[in-house]
PDB file of C-alpha atoms in Angstrom:
ATOM      1  CA  MET A1389     113.948  52.578 141.310  1.00 47.00           C
ATOM      2  CA  SER A1390     112.877  52.570 144.898  1.00 47.00           C
ATOM      3  CA  GLU A1391     111.069  49.559 146.309  1.00 45.00           C
ATOM      4  CA  PRO A1392     107.573  50.288 147.630  1.00 46.00           C
ATOM      5  CA  LEU A1393     107.589  49.774 151.337  1.00 46.00           C
ATOM      6  CA  ARG A1394     104.001  49.060 152.141  1.00 46.00           C
ATOM      7  CA  ASP A1395     101.979  49.650 149.034  1.00 45.00           C
ATOM      8  CA  PRO A1396     102.308  46.847 146.494  1.00 43.00           C
ATOM      9  CA  ALA A1397      99.772  48.639 144.282  1.00 45.00           C
ATOM     10  CA  PRO A1398     100.269  52.383 144.793  1.00 44.00           C
ATOM     11  CA  ASP A1399      97.130  54.397 144.700  1.00 44.00           C
ATOM     12  CA  ALA A1400      97.000  56.362 141.405  1.00 44.00           C
ATOM     13  CA  VAL A1401      94.751  58.955 142.948  1.00 45.00           C
ATOM     14  CA  ASP A1402      96.523  62.010 144.349  1.00 45.00           C
ATOM     15  CA  ARG A1403      95.538  62.011 148.014  1.00 47.00           C
ATOM     16  CA  THR A1404      98.025  64.663 149.192  1.00 46.00           C
ATOM     17  CA  GLU A1405      95.279  67.138 149.863  1.00 45.00           C
ATOM     18  CA  LEU A1406      93.826  64.916 152.452  1.00 48.00           C
ATOM     19  CA  GLU A1407      97.081  64.971 154.435  1.00 49.00           C
ATOM     20  CA  GLY A1408      97.413  68.765 154.625  1.00 50.00           C
ATOM     21  CA  PRO A1409      95.847  70.961 157.248  1.00 49.00           C
ATOM     22  CA  PRO A1410      92.108  71.294 156.973  1.00 48.00           C
ATOM     23  CA  THR A1411      91.281  73.985 154.454  1.00 81.00           C
ATOM     24  CA  GLY A1412      87.649  74.746 154.517  1.00 89.00           C
ATOM     25  CA  PRO A1413      87.428  77.572 152.021  1.00 93.00           C
ATOM     26  CA  ARG A1414      89.351  75.507 149.544  1.00 93.00           C
ATOM     27  CA  ARG A1415      86.920  72.638 149.763  1.00 94.00           C
ATOM     28  CA  VAL A1416      83.983  75.004 149.254  1.00 95.00           C
ATOM     29  CA  LEU A1417      85.795  76.347 146.233  1.00 95.00           C
ATOM     30  CA  ILE A1418      86.338  72.821 145.017  1.00 95.00           C
ATOM     31  CA  ALA A1419      82.542  72.256 145.215  1.00 96.00           C
ATOM     32  CA  LEU A1420      81.804  75.462 143.391  1.00 96.00           C
ATOM     33  CA  TYR A1421      84.354  74.901 140.632  1.00 96.00           C
ATOM     34  CA  ALA A1422      83.499  71.176 140.157  1.00 96.00           C
ATOM     35  CA  VAL A1423      79.875  72.008 139.672  1.00 96.00           C
ATOM     36  CA  PHE A1424      80.656  74.676 137.103  1.00 95.00           C
ATOM     37  CA  ALA A1425      83.157  72.450 135.337  1.00 96.00           C
ATOM     38  CA  LEU A1426      80.472  69.826 134.922  1.00 94.00           C
ATOM     39  CA  ALA A1427      77.754  72.319 133.910  1.00 92.00           C
ATOM     40  CA  ALA A1428      79.806  74.352 131.410  1.00 93.00           C
ATOM     41  CA  THR A1429      81.565  71.344 129.808  1.00 94.00           C
ATOM     42  CA  ALA A1430      78.381  69.375 129.418  1.00 93.00           C
ATOM     43  CA  ARG A1431      76.522  72.366 128.052  1.00 91.00           C
ATOM     44  CA  GLY A1432      79.313  73.191 125.590  1.00 92.00           C
ATOM     45  CA  ILE A1433      79.378  69.553 124.375  1.00 93.00           C
ATOM     46  CA  VAL A1434      75.553  69.419 123.993  1.00 91.00           C
ATOM     47  CA  GLN A1435      75.481  72.770 122.129  1.00 89.00           C
ATOM     48  CA  ILE A1436      78.341  71.903 119.737  1.00 92.00           C
ATOM     49  CA  THR A1437      77.015  68.416 118.929  1.00 91.00           C
ATOM     50  CA  THR A1438      73.386  69.444 118.392  1.00 89.00           C
ATOM     51  CA  GLN A1439      73.376  72.873 116.877  1.00 87.00           C
ATOM     52  CA  PHE A1440      76.909  74.208 116.339  1.00 86.00           C
ATOM     53  CA  ASP A1441      75.954  76.252 113.209  1.00 87.00           C
ATOM     54  CA  ALA A1442      73.510  78.370 115.164  1.00 85.00           C
ATOM     55  CA  ALA A1443      76.184  80.212 117.063  1.00 85.00           C
ATOM     56  CA  PRO A1444      79.728  78.823 116.567  1.00 88.00           C
ATOM     57  CA  LEU A1445      81.466  81.447 118.619  1.00 87.00           C
ATOM     58  CA  ALA A1446      79.182  81.272 121.592  1.00 86.00           C
ATOM     59  CA  TYR A1447      79.263  77.427 121.677  1.00 90.00           C
ATOM     60  CA  ALA A1448      82.974  77.246 121.262  1.00 91.00           C
ATOM     61  CA  LEU A1449      83.237  79.648 124.245  1.00 91.00           C
ATOM     62  CA  SER A1450      80.921  77.464 126.286  1.00 90.00           C
ATOM     63  CA  LEU A1451      83.245  74.554 125.788  1.00 94.00           C
ATOM     64  CA  PHE A1452      86.266  76.683 126.412  1.00 96.00           C
ATOM     65  CA  SER A1453      84.838  77.974 129.769  1.00 95.00           C
ATOM     66  CA  GLY A1454      84.149  74.317 130.713  1.00 96.00           C
ATOM     67  CA  VAL A1455      87.810  73.406 130.071  1.00 97.00           C
ATOM     68  CA  VAL A1456      88.907  76.474 132.162  1.00 97.00           C
ATOM     69  CA  TYR A1457      86.719  75.431 135.055  1.00 97.00           C
ATOM     70  CA  VAL A1458      88.034  71.824 134.869  1.00 97.00           C
ATOM     71  CA  ALA A1459      91.652  73.254 134.930  1.00 97.00           C
ATOM     72  CA  ALA A1460      90.875  75.420 137.976  1.00 97.00           C
ATOM     73  CA  THR A1461      89.212  72.426 139.764  1.00 96.00           C
ATOM     74  CA  VAL A1462      92.312  70.269 139.112  1.00 96.00           C
ATOM     75  CA  GLY A1463      94.549  73.093 140.351  1.00 95.00           C
ATOM     76  CA  LEU A1464      92.490  73.352 143.562  1.00 94.00           C
ATOM     77  CA  VAL A1465      92.262  69.650 144.197  1.00 93.00           C
ATOM     78  CA  THR A1466      95.809  68.636 143.660  1.00 91.00           C
ATOM     79  CA  ASP A1467      98.909  69.647 145.616  1.00 89.00           C
ATOM     80  CA  ARG A1468     101.749  69.381 143.123  1.00 91.00           C
ATOM     81  CA  SER A1469     104.330  71.895 142.071  1.00 93.00           C
ATOM     82  CA  TRP A1470     102.164  72.851 139.074  1.00 95.00           C
ATOM     83  CA  SER A1471      98.875  73.005 140.966  1.00 94.00           C
ATOM     84  CA  ARG A1472      98.977  76.659 142.018  1.00 94.00           C
ATOM     85  CA  PRO A1473     100.298  78.046 138.762  1.00 96.00           C
ATOM     86  CA  LEU A1474      97.563  76.048 137.052  1.00 97.00           C
ATOM     87  CA  ALA A1475      94.947  77.491 139.435  1.00 96.00           C
ATOM     88  CA  TRP A1476      96.236  81.044 138.990  1.00 97.00           C
ATOM     89  CA  ALA A1477      96.250  80.717 135.183  1.00 97.00           C
ATOM     90  CA  ALA A1478      92.766  79.126 135.083  1.00 98.00           C
ATOM     91  CA  VAL A1479      91.088  81.516 137.502  1.00 97.00           C
ATOM     92  CA  GLY A1480      92.807  84.469 135.806  1.00 97.00           C
ATOM     93  CA  THR A1481      91.561  83.300 132.422  1.00 97.00           C
ATOM     94  CA  GLU A1482      88.143  82.868 133.861  1.00 96.00           C
ATOM     95  CA  MET A1483      88.119  86.380 135.313  1.00 97.00           C
ATOM     96  CA  ALA A1484      89.158  87.900 132.004  1.00 96.00           C
ATOM     97  CA  GLY A1485      86.823  85.625 130.065  1.00 94.00           C
ATOM     98  CA  VAL A1486      83.701  86.471 132.056  1.00 95.00           C
ATOM     99  CA  LEU A1487      84.430  90.192 131.844  1.00 95.00           C
ATOM    100  CA  VAL A1488      85.200  90.263 128.070  1.00 93.00           C
ATOM    101  CA  VAL A1489      82.333  87.858 127.107  1.00 91.00           C
ATOM    102  CA  GLY A1490      80.032  89.650 129.484  1.00 92.00           C
ATOM    103  CA  LEU A1491      80.733  92.993 127.832  1.00 93.00           C
ATOM    104  CA  LEU A1492      80.654  91.648 124.322  1.00 90.00           C
ATOM    105  CA  SER A1493      77.422  89.876 124.886  1.00 89.00           C
ATOM    106  CA  ILE A1494      75.834  93.129 125.953  1.00 89.00           C
ATOM    107  CA  PHE A1495      77.394  95.462 123.238  1.00 89.00           C
ATOM    108  CA  ASP A1496      77.661  92.970 120.368  1.00 84.00           C
ATOM    109  CA  GLY A1497      74.587  90.772 120.636  1.00 78.00           C
ATOM    110  CA  ALA A1498      75.044  89.677 117.020  1.00 80.00           C
ATOM    111  CA  ALA A1499      78.129  87.582 117.941  1.00 73.00           C
ATOM    112  CA  PHE A1500      76.215  85.914 120.724  1.00 77.00           C
ATOM    113  CA  PRO A1501      72.732  84.988 119.381  1.00 75.00           C
ATOM    114  CA  ARG A1502      72.758  82.165 121.871  1.00 78.00           C
ATOM    115  CA  ASP A1503      73.845  82.299 125.508  1.00 80.00           C
ATOM    116  CA  THR A1504      77.057  81.002 126.979  1.00 84.00           C
ATOM    117  CA  VAL A1505      77.946  80.461 130.685  1.00 89.00           C
ATOM    118  CA  TRP A1506      79.660  83.813 130.662  1.00 92.00           C
ATOM    119  CA  SER A1507      77.070  85.848 128.668  1.00 90.00           C
ATOM    120  CA  ARG A1508      75.896  89.018 130.413  1.00 91.00           C
ATOM    121  CA  PHE A1509      78.302  88.283 133.307  1.00 93.00           C
ATOM    122  CA  GLY A1510      76.768  84.904 133.882  1.00 91.00           C
ATOM    123  CA  SER A1511      73.213  86.161 134.578  1.00 90.00           C
ATOM    124  CA  GLY A1512      71.801  82.801 133.525  1.00 87.00           C
ATOM    125  CA  TYR A1513      73.654  81.245 136.470  1.00 90.00           C
ATOM    126  CA  GLY A1514      72.677  83.737 139.120  1.00 89.00           C
ATOM    127  CA  TYR A1515      75.804  85.902 138.369  1.00 93.00           C
ATOM    128  CA  VAL A1516      77.911  83.174 140.114  1.00 92.00           C
ATOM    129  CA  PRO A1517      80.286  83.013 137.154  1.00 94.00           C
ATOM    130  CA  VAL A1518      81.312  86.648 137.664  1.00 95.00           C
ATOM    131  CA  ILE A1519      81.673  86.215 141.445  1.00 95.00           C
ATOM    132  CA  LEU A1520      83.439  82.943 141.448  1.00 96.00           C
ATOM    133  CA  PRO A1521      86.755  84.102 139.894  1.00 97.00           C
ATOM    134  CA  VAL A1522      86.834  86.990 142.354  1.00 96.00           C
ATOM    135  CA  ILE A1523      86.534  84.550 145.227  1.00 95.00           C
ATOM    136  CA  GLY A1524      89.030  82.229 143.524  1.00 96.00           C
ATOM    137  CA  LEU A1525      91.664  85.043 143.048  1.00 96.00           C
ATOM    138  CA  MET A1526      91.070  86.205 146.648  1.00 94.00           C
ATOM    139  CA  TYR A1527      91.696  82.665 147.929  1.00 93.00           C
ATOM    140  CA  LEU A1528      94.821  82.195 145.873  1.00 94.00           C
ATOM    141  CA  TRP A1529      96.136  85.566 147.029  1.00 92.00           C
ATOM    142  CA  GLN A1530      95.365  84.923 150.643  1.00 89.00           C
ATOM    143  CA  THR A1531      97.039  81.485 150.603  1.00 88.00           C
ATOM    144  CA  ARG A1532     100.046  82.405 148.376  1.00 83.00           C
ATOM    145  CA  ARG A1533     102.445  81.465 151.222  1.00 69.00           C
ATOM    146  CA  SER A1534     101.346  78.004 152.213  1.00 54.00           C
ATOM    147  CA  PRO A1535     102.542  77.085 155.719  1.00 54.00           C
ATOM    148  CA  ASP A1536     103.593  73.586 154.603  1.00 55.00           C
ATOM    149  CA  GLY A1537     105.707  74.461 151.657  1.00 52.00           C
ATOM    150  CA  PRO A1538     107.904  77.097 149.961  1.00 51.00           C
ATOM    151  CA  PRO A1539     106.181  80.216 148.680  1.00 50.00           C
ATOM    152  CA  HIS A1540     105.178  79.660 145.076  1.00 47.00           C
ATOM    153  CA  PRO A1541     106.610  82.029 142.521  1.00 46.00           C
ATOM    154  CA  ALA A1542     103.235  82.268 140.895  1.00 42.00           C
ATOM    155  CA  GLY A1543     101.776  83.767 144.011  1.00 37.00           C
TER     156      GLY A1543
ATOM    157  CA  MET B 984      59.236  62.646 135.129  1.00 85.00           C
ATOM    158  CA  ILE B 985      56.343  62.753 137.544  1.00 89.00           C
ATOM    159  CA  SER B 986      55.479  66.341 138.486  1.00 91.00           C
ATOM    160  CA  TRP B 987      54.709  65.770 142.148  1.00 94.00           C
ATOM    161  CA  LEU B 988      57.970  63.774 142.645  1.00 95.00           C
ATOM    162  CA  GLY B 989      59.888  66.509 140.851  1.00 96.00           C
ATOM    163  CA  TYR B 990      58.419  69.248 143.017  1.00 97.00           C
ATOM    164  CA  GLY B 991      58.912  67.082 146.040  1.00 97.00           C
ATOM    165  CA  VAL B 992      62.594  66.592 145.350  1.00 97.00           C
ATOM    166  CA  LEU B 993      62.951  70.278 144.557  1.00 97.00           C
ATOM    167  CA  THR B 994      61.375  71.211 147.903  1.00 98.00           C
ATOM    168  CA  ALA B 995      63.499  68.600 149.795  1.00 98.00           C
ATOM    169  CA  GLY B 996      66.626  70.057 148.210  1.00 98.00           C
ATOM    170  CA  LEU B 997      65.681  73.543 149.318  1.00 98.00           C
ATOM    171  CA  VAL B 998      64.895  72.384 152.771  1.00 98.00           C
ATOM    172  CA  LEU B 999      68.233  70.686 152.978  1.00 98.00           C
ATOM    173  CA  ALA B1000      69.920  73.818 151.730  1.00 98.00           C
ATOM    174  CA  ALA B1001      68.108  75.965 154.310  1.00 98.00           C
ATOM    175  CA  TRP B1002      68.920  73.488 157.045  1.00 98.00           C
ATOM    176  CA  THR B1003      72.650  73.212 156.231  1.00 98.00           C
ATOM    177  CA  GLY B1004      72.813  76.940 155.567  1.00 98.00           C
ATOM    178  CA  TRP B1005      71.529  77.547 159.089  1.00 98.00           C
ATOM    179  CA  GLN B1006      74.133  75.168 160.352  1.00 97.00           C
ATOM    180  CA  ALA B1007      76.886  76.993 158.444  1.00 97.00           C
ATOM    181  CA  TYR B1008      75.540  80.342 159.884  1.00 97.00           C
ATOM    182  CA  ARG B1009      75.929  78.833 163.309  1.00 97.00           C
ATOM    183  CA  ARG B1010      79.554  77.894 162.378  1.00 96.00           C
ATOM    184  CA  ARG B1011      78.951  74.198 162.863  1.00 96.00           C
ATOM    185  CA  PRO B1012      79.690  71.070 160.786  1.00 96.00           C
ATOM    186  CA  THR B1013      76.811  69.063 159.386  1.00 97.00           C
ATOM    187  CA  THR B1014      74.938  66.785 161.712  1.00 97.00           C
ATOM    188  CA  GLU B1015      74.312  63.044 161.263  1.00 97.00           C
ATOM    189  CA  ALA B1016      70.608  63.909 160.566  1.00 97.00           C
ATOM    190  CA  GLN B1017      71.677  66.290 157.728  1.00 98.00           C
ATOM    191  CA  MET B1018      73.918  63.671 156.124  1.00 98.00           C
ATOM    192  CA  TRP B1019      70.866  61.268 156.144  1.00 98.00           C
ATOM    193  CA  GLY B1020      68.796  64.051 154.733  1.00 98.00           C
ATOM    194  CA  ALA B1021      71.249  64.350 151.840  1.00 98.00           C
ATOM    195  CA  ILE B1022      71.042  60.570 151.263  1.00 98.00           C
ATOM    196  CA  VAL B1023      67.234  60.824 151.204  1.00 98.00           C
ATOM    197  CA  VAL B1024      67.281  63.663 148.648  1.00 98.00           C
ATOM    198  CA  GLU B1025      69.901  61.816 146.519  1.00 98.00           C
ATOM    199  CA  ALA B1026      67.652  58.698 146.642  1.00 98.00           C
ATOM    200  CA  GLY B1027      64.722  60.843 145.457  1.00 98.00           C
ATOM    201  CA  LEU B1028      66.886  62.255 142.603  1.00 98.00           C
ATOM    202  CA  LEU B1029      67.905  58.742 141.568  1.00 98.00           C
ATOM    203  CA  VAL B1030      64.259  57.541 141.444  1.00 97.00           C
ATOM    204  CA  GLN B1031      63.369  60.709 139.510  1.00 97.00           C
ATOM    205  CA  THR B1032      66.139  60.106 136.996  1.00 97.00           C
ATOM    206  CA  VAL B1033      65.163  56.437 136.410  1.00 97.00           C
ATOM    207  CA  ILE B1034      61.473  57.362 135.942  1.00 96.00           C
ATOM    208  CA  ALA B1035      62.395  60.266 133.571  1.00 95.00           C
ATOM    209  CA  LEU B1036      64.638  58.070 131.375  1.00 95.00           C
ATOM    210  CA  VAL B1037      62.183  55.199 131.375  1.00 96.00           C
ATOM    211  CA  ARG B1038      59.346  57.474 130.267  1.00 95.00           C
ATOM    212  CA  LEU B1039      61.605  59.166 127.691  1.00 94.00           C
ATOM    213  CA  ALA B1040      62.451  55.775 126.253  1.00 94.00           C
ATOM    214  CA  GLY B1041      58.770  54.956 126.297  1.00 93.00           C
ATOM    215  CA  GLY B1042      58.158  57.798 123.842  1.00 89.00           C
ATOM    216  CA  ALA B1043      57.572  60.848 125.941  1.00 89.00           C
ATOM    217  CA  SER B1044      58.679  64.008 124.131  1.00 86.00           C
ATOM    218  CA  VAL B1045      60.659  66.769 125.773  1.00 90.00           C
ATOM    219  CA  THR B1046      62.123  69.957 124.454  1.00 86.00           C
ATOM    220  CA  GLU B1047      65.862  69.466 123.907  1.00 87.00           C
ATOM    221  CA  PRO B1048      66.100  65.747 124.676  1.00 90.00           C
ATOM    222  CA  VAL B1049      69.936  65.803 124.723  1.00 91.00           C
ATOM    223  CA  THR B1050      69.977  68.531 127.338  1.00 91.00           C
ATOM    224  CA  PHE B1051      67.268  66.712 129.292  1.00 94.00           C
ATOM    225  CA  ILE B1052      69.210  63.460 129.463  1.00 94.00           C
ATOM    226  CA  ALA B1053      72.485  65.290 130.356  1.00 94.00           C
ATOM    227  CA  TYR B1054      70.684  67.052 133.251  1.00 94.00           C
ATOM    228  CA  SER B1055      68.975  63.849 134.348  1.00 96.00           C
ATOM    229  CA  VAL B1056      72.270  62.049 134.724  1.00 96.00           C
ATOM    230  CA  GLY B1057      74.323  65.029 135.776  1.00 96.00           C
ATOM    231  CA  ILE B1058      71.946  65.911 138.580  1.00 97.00           C
ATOM    232  CA  LEU B1059      73.193  62.817 140.538  1.00 97.00           C
ATOM    233  CA  ALA B1060      76.715  64.228 140.858  1.00 97.00           C
ATOM    234  CA  PRO B1061      76.552  67.529 142.833  1.00 97.00           C
ATOM    235  CA  LEU B1062      74.962  66.255 146.012  1.00 97.00           C
ATOM    236  CA  ALA B1063      77.280  63.241 146.085  1.00 97.00           C
ATOM    237  CA  LEU B1064      80.183  65.719 145.922  1.00 97.00           C
ATOM    238  CA  GLY B1065      78.751  67.909 148.672  1.00 97.00           C
ATOM    239  CA  PHE B1066      78.158  64.832 150.871  1.00 98.00           C
ATOM    240  CA  TYR B1067      81.816  63.767 150.333  1.00 97.00           C
ATOM    241  CA  LEU B1068      83.217  67.216 151.161  1.00 96.00           C
ATOM    242  CA  ALA B1069      80.929  67.619 154.240  1.00 96.00           C
ATOM    243  CA  ARG B1070      82.209  64.221 155.442  1.00 95.00           C
ATOM    244  CA  LEU B1071      85.808  65.379 154.857  1.00 93.00           C
ATOM    245  CA  GLU B1072      85.429  68.846 156.251  1.00 93.00           C
ATOM    246  CA  ARG B1073      84.025  68.693 159.766  1.00 93.00           C
ATOM    247  CA  THR B1074      83.796  72.496 160.104  1.00 93.00           C
ATOM    248  CA  ARG B1075      81.198  75.019 158.956  1.00 95.00           C
ATOM    249  CA  TRP B1076      82.819  74.938 155.557  1.00 96.00           C
ATOM    250  CA  GLY B1077      81.537  71.421 155.085  1.00 96.00           C
ATOM    251  CA  SER B1078      78.017  72.708 155.804  1.00 97.00           C
ATOM    252  CA  ILE B1079      78.500  75.443 153.158  1.00 97.00           C
ATOM    253  CA  ALA B1080      79.611  72.834 150.622  1.00 97.00           C
ATOM    254  CA  LEU B1081      76.519  70.643 151.246  1.00 98.00           C
ATOM    255  CA  CYS B1082      74.318  73.747 151.271  1.00 98.00           C
ATOM    256  CA  PHE B1083      75.538  74.914 147.900  1.00 97.00           C
ATOM    257  CA  THR B1084      75.209  71.524 146.212  1.00 98.00           C
ATOM    258  CA  ALA B1085      71.701  71.146 147.639  1.00 98.00           C
ATOM    259  CA  VAL B1086      70.783  74.503 145.922  1.00 97.00           C
ATOM    260  CA  VAL B1087      72.319  73.253 142.683  1.00 97.00           C
ATOM    261  CA  VAL B1088      70.176  70.145 142.558  1.00 97.00           C
ATOM    262  CA  ALA B1089      67.092  72.113 143.348  1.00 97.00           C
ATOM    263  CA  VAL B1090      67.832  74.576 140.490  1.00 95.00           C
ATOM    264  CA  MET B1091      68.579  71.573 138.129  1.00 96.00           C
ATOM    265  CA  THR B1092      65.319  69.925 139.147  1.00 97.00           C
ATOM    266  CA  LEU B1093      63.424  73.087 138.207  1.00 95.00           C
ATOM    267  CA  ARG B1094      65.125  73.157 134.856  1.00 93.00           C
ATOM    268  CA  LEU B1095      64.331  69.435 134.326  1.00 95.00           C
ATOM    269  CA  LEU B1096      60.641  70.178 135.146  1.00 95.00           C
ATOM    270  CA  GLN B1097      60.662  73.107 132.667  1.00 93.00           C
ATOM    271  CA  LEU B1098      62.078  70.908 129.962  1.00 93.00           C
ATOM    272  CA  TRP B1099      59.624  68.121 130.709  1.00 93.00           C
ATOM    273  CA  GLN B1100      56.586  70.324 130.756  1.00 89.00           C
ATOM    274  CA  GLY B1101      57.632  71.926 127.419  1.00 81.00           C
ATOM    275  CA  HIS B1102      55.720  68.992 125.895  1.00 47.00           C
ATOM    276  CA  VAL B1103      51.961  68.983 125.894  1.00 38.00           C
TER     277      VAL B1103
END
């Protein structure tokens, strides 16, 4: 047990990202991912609570995509040892998800009588859902050797 | 909702997006005036949300009421986030963040108007 030096009540919020070098692209990504986390999660919850029987697979996927966006957002915002692996996993899942669901929704319409965020490659959201993981993966790849820390094995 | 207010907020959101987008194109951080612009748009959104929920409680019928309520409340979040990020990031990236969130609230407002006008 170490005694707190200045902070009698340590801040529970992780503020490490404010101390690092300014990372503009990362903050724009945070904006993008946070918005989609809110949109997809809320949409999934609304769909499942109001009309789950109409398209169970599509609605479960909506909620799943929301959870993935939330995980990606957390991975981008925080600066812990698990942050980048989490971001890689989430953005990778998102990339695979939007491609698989995009293809399935086109070739197997019966499984998707209702739309999800990832249906038809995210056409309902201006195709941002298919572009976003590409940008996310590019960002993670570009920054895989952070100047203020050891290179992450996940990179 | 009130249609003219909805379209007003939608237009204001698009104007803010174009303004901050231009700022990002010039590789500059957001200006003080743009931050006030975001506050004005957010205030408009708040008024719109209150009116919409009051009228909904007063018996107005909308298509998909659950979705409508979720959008009405959720629409208050994006611009606040963009504002915060633009304050934090005093580079053109802050302008991009505010620009994107302004586009989002404009699109969400359009969706709200569609849901609202679904009732006759």
